[in-house]
GROMACS .gro file of C-alpha atoms in nm:
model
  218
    1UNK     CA    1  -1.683  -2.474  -1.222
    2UNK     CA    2  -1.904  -2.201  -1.369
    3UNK     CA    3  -2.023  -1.946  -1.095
    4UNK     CA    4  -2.380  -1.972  -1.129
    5UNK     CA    5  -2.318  -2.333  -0.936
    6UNK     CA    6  -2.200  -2.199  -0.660
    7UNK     CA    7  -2.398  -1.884  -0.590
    8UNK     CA    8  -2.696  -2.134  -0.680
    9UNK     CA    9  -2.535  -2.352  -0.374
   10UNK     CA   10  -2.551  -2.060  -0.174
   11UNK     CA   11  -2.884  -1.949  -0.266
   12UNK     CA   12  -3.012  -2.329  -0.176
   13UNK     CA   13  -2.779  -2.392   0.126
   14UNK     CA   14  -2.601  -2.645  -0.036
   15UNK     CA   15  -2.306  -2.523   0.234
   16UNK     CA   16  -2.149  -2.783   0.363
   17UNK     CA   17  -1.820  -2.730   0.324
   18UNK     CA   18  -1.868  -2.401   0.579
   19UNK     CA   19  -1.771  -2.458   0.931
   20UNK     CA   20  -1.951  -2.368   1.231
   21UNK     CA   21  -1.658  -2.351   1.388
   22UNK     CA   22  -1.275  -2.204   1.371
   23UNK     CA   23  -1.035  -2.466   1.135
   24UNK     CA   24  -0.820  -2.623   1.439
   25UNK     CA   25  -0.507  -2.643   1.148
   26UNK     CA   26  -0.516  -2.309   1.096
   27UNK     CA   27  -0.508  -2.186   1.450
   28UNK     CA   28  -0.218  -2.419   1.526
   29UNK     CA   29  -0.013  -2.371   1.203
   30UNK     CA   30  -0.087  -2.005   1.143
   31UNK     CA   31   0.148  -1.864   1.440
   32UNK     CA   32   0.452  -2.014   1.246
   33UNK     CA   33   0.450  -1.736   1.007
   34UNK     CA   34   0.511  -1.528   1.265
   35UNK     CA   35   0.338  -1.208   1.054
   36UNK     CA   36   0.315  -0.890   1.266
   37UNK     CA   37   0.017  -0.695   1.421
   38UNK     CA   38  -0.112  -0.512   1.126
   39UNK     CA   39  -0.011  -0.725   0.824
   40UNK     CA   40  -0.304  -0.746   0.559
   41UNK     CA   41  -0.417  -1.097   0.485
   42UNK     CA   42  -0.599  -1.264   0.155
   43UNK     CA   43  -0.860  -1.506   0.250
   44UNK     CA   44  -0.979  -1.645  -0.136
   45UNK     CA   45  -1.300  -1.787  -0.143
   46UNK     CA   46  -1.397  -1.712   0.150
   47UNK     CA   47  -1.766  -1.733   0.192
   48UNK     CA   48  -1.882  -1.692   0.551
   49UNK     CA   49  -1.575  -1.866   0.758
   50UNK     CA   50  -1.508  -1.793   1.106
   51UNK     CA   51  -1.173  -1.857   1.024
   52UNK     CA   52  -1.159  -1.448   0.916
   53UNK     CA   53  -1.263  -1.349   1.290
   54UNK     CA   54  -0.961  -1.575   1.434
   55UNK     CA   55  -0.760  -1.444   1.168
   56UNK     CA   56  -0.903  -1.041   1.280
   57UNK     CA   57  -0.821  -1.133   1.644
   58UNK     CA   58  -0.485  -1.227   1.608
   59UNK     CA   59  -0.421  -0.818   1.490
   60UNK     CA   60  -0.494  -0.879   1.111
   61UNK     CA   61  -0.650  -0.688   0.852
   62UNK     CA   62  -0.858  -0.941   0.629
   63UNK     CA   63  -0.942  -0.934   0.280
   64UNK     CA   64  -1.196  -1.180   0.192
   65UNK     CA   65  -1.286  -1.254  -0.170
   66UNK     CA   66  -1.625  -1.445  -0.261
   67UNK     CA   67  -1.873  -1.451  -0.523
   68UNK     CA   68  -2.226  -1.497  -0.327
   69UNK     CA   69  -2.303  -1.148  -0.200
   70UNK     CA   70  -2.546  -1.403   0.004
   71UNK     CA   71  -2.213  -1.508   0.208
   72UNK     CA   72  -2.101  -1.160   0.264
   73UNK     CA   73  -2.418  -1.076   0.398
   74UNK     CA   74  -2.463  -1.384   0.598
   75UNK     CA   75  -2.102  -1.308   0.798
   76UNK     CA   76  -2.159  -0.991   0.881
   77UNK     CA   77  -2.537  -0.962   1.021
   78UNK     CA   78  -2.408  -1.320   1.217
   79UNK     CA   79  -2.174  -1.152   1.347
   80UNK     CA   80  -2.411  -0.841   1.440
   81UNK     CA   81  -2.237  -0.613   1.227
   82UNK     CA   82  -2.390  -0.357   0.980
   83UNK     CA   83  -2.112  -0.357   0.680
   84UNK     CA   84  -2.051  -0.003   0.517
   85UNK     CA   85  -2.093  -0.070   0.123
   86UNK     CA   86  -1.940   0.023  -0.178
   87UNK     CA   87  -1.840  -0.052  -0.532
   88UNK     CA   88  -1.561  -0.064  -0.714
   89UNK     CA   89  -1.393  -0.221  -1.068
   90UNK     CA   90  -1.358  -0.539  -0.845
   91UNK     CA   91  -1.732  -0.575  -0.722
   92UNK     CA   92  -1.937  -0.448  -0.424
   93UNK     CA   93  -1.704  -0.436  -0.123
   94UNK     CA   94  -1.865  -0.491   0.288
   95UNK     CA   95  -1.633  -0.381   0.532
   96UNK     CA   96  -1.643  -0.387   0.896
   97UNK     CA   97  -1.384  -0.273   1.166
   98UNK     CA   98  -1.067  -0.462   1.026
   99UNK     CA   99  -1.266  -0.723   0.776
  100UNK     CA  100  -1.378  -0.630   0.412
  101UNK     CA  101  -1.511  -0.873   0.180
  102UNK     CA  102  -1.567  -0.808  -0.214
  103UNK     CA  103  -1.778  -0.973  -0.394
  104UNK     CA  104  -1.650  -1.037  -0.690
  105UNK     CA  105  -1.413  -1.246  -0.881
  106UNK     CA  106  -1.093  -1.377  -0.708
  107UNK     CA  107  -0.911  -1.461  -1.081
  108UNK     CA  108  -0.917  -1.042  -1.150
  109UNK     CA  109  -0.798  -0.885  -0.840
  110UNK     CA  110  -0.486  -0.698  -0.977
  111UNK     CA  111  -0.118  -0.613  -0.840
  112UNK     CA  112  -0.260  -0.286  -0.678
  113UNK     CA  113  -0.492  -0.398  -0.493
  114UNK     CA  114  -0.313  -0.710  -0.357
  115UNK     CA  115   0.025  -0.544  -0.344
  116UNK     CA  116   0.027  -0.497   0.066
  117UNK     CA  117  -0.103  -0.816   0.066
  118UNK     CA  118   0.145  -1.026   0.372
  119UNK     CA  119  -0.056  -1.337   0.417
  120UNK     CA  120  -0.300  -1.558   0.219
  121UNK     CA  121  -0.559  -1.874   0.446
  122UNK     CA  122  -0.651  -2.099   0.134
  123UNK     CA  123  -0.879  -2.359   0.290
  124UNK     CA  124  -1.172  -2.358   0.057
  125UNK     CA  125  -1.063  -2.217  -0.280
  126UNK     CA  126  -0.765  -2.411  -0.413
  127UNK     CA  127  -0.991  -2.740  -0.338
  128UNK     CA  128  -1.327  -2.568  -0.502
  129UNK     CA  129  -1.127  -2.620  -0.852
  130UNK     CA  130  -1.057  -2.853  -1.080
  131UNK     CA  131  -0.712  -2.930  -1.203
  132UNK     CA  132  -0.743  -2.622  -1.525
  133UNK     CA  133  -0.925  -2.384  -1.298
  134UNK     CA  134  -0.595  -2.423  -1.049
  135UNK     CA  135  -0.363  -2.350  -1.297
  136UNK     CA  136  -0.563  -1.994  -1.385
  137UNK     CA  137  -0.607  -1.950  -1.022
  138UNK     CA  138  -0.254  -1.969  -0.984
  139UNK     CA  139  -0.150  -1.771  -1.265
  140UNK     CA  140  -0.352  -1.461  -1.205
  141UNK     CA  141  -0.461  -1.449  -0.828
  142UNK     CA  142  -0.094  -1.600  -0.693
  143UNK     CA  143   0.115  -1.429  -0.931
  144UNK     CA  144  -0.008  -1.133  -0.840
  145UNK     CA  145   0.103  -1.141  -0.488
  146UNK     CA  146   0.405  -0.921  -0.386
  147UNK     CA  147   0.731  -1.095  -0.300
  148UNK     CA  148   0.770  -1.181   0.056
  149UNK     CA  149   0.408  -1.316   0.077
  150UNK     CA  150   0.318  -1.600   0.278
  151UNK     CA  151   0.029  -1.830   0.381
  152UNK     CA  152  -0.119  -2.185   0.470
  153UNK     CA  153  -0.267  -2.408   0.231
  154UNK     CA  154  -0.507  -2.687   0.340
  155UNK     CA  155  -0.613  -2.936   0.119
  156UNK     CA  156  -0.751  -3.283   0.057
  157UNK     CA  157  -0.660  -3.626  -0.037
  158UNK     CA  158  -0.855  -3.919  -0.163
  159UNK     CA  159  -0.889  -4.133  -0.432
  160UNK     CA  160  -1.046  -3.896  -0.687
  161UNK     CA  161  -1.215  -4.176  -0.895
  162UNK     CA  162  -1.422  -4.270  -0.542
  163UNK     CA  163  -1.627  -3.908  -0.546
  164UNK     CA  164  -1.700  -3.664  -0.784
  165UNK     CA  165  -1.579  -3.317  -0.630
  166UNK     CA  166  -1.590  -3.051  -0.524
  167UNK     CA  167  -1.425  -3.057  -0.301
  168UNK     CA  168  -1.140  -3.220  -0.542
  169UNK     CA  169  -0.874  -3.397  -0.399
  170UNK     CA  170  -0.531  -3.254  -0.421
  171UNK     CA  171  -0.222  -3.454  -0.350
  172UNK     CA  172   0.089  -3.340  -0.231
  173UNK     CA  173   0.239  -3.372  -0.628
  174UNK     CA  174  -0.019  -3.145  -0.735
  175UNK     CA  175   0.080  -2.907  -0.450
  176UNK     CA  176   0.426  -2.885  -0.565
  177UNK     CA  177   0.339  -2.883  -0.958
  178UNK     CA  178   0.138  -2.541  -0.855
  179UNK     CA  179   0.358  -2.399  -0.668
  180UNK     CA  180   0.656  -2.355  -0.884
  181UNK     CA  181   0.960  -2.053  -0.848
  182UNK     CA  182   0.865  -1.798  -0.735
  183UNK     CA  183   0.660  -2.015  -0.478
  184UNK     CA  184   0.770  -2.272  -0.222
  185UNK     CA  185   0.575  -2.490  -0.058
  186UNK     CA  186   0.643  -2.731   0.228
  187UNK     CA  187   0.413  -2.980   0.410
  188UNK     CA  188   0.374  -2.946   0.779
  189UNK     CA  189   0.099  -3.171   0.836
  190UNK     CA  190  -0.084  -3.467   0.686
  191UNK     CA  191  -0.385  -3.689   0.879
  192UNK     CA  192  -0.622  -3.925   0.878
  193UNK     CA  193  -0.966  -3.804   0.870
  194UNK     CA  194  -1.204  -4.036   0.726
  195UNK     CA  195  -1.344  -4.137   1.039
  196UNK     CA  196  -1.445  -3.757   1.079
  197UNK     CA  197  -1.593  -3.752   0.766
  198UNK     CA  198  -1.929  -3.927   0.715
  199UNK     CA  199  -2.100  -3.792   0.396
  200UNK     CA  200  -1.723  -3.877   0.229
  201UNK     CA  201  -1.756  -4.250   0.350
  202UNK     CA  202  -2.100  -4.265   0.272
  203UNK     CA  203  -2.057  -4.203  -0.115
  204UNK     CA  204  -1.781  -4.475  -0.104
  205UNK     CA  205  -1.471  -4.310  -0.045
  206UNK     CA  206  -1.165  -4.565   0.117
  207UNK     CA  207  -0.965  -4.323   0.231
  208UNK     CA  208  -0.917  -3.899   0.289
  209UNK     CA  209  -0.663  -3.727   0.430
  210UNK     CA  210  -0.605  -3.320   0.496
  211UNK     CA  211  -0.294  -3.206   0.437
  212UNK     CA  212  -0.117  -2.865   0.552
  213UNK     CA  213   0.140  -2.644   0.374
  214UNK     CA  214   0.363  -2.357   0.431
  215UNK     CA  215   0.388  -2.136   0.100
  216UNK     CA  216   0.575  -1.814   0.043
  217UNK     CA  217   0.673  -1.630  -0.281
  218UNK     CA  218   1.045  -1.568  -0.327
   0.00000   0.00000   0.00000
């Protein structure tokens, strides 16, 4: 996916894959990773989720990564926050209280930057990319996560031949092809969600699933 499609989604509120409200799966499965107060935590992709002010109340510092500056600025003035600004080699950074967000690329954050890194939330970005663009993504942003790392994965399944993504579907093969030594990844959760999902049975799909992982590195 070439980024001028999504910052032109952005710029056309083509945004449908942000929710209005906090992902239920992560608020149930994030607690078993038992992090402490404090830890710093990766959220890739991020555009303007709620998910990173659950993830700030629970005593986290958030990194978001995302290329619409539009998103960035969306979250925070939503929120009623004025972001201080700067730049950097990564891309313009917003920060407020314990949330930052850079705008930039998530496949060129480096090992210094990411290297207190103690949790990564990938909802949206994993999905966002077909199968070549997950092998870079793993390759660069992953691998350059310290040992000890952990996070939650959430993906989807369904037929892929039904619906042209994104979102692509992801099966639970393709979760464990990724995430190779020095990762692990276990499922804690799979459902049924098609009924939830109108616009997905609409454009024919038979069946869709969301599934849930536990990954840490080493």
């Amino acid at each position: 996916m070439h980024p001028d499609f999504w910052l032109q989604r952005w710029q056309d509120g083509q945004i449908g894959f942000h929710r209005s409200e906090v992902m239920p799966l992560l608020q149930k499965h994030w607690p078993s990773l038992e992090l402490p107060a404090g830890s710093r935590v990766l959220v890739p992709l991020c555009g303007k989720t709620l998910d990173m002010h659950w993830l700030a109340a629970q005593g986290h510092r958030v990194l978001g990564v995302e290329l619409s500056s539009l998103a960035a600025e969306q979250f925070f003035a939503e929120a009623g926050l004025i972001p201080q600004r700067h730049r950097s080699a990564f891309g313009e950074h917003y920060s407020a209280g314990p949330i930052e967000i850079i705008c930039g690329d998530a496949f060129a954050l480096d090992e210094t930057l990411l290297a207190d890194i103690a949790g990564v939330y990938d909802r949206a970005a994993l999905i966002a990319l077909p199968p070549p663009l997950r092998q870079q993504y793993r390759d660069t942003l992953y691998a350059r996560l310290p040992s000890g790392c952990q996070g939650v994965l959430i993906t989807l399944e369904y037929p892929q031949d039904e619906k042209q993504g994104p979102p692509f579907s992801v099966d639970q093969a393709d979760v464990e092809q990724l995430f190779t030594a020095p990762w692990q990844a276990a499922l804690l959760e799979r459902r049924d969600i098609l009924d939830q999902q109108p616009d997905f049975r609409a454009q024919g799909v038979s069946a869709l699933s969301t599934a849930v992982y536990r990954l840490k590195h080493g």
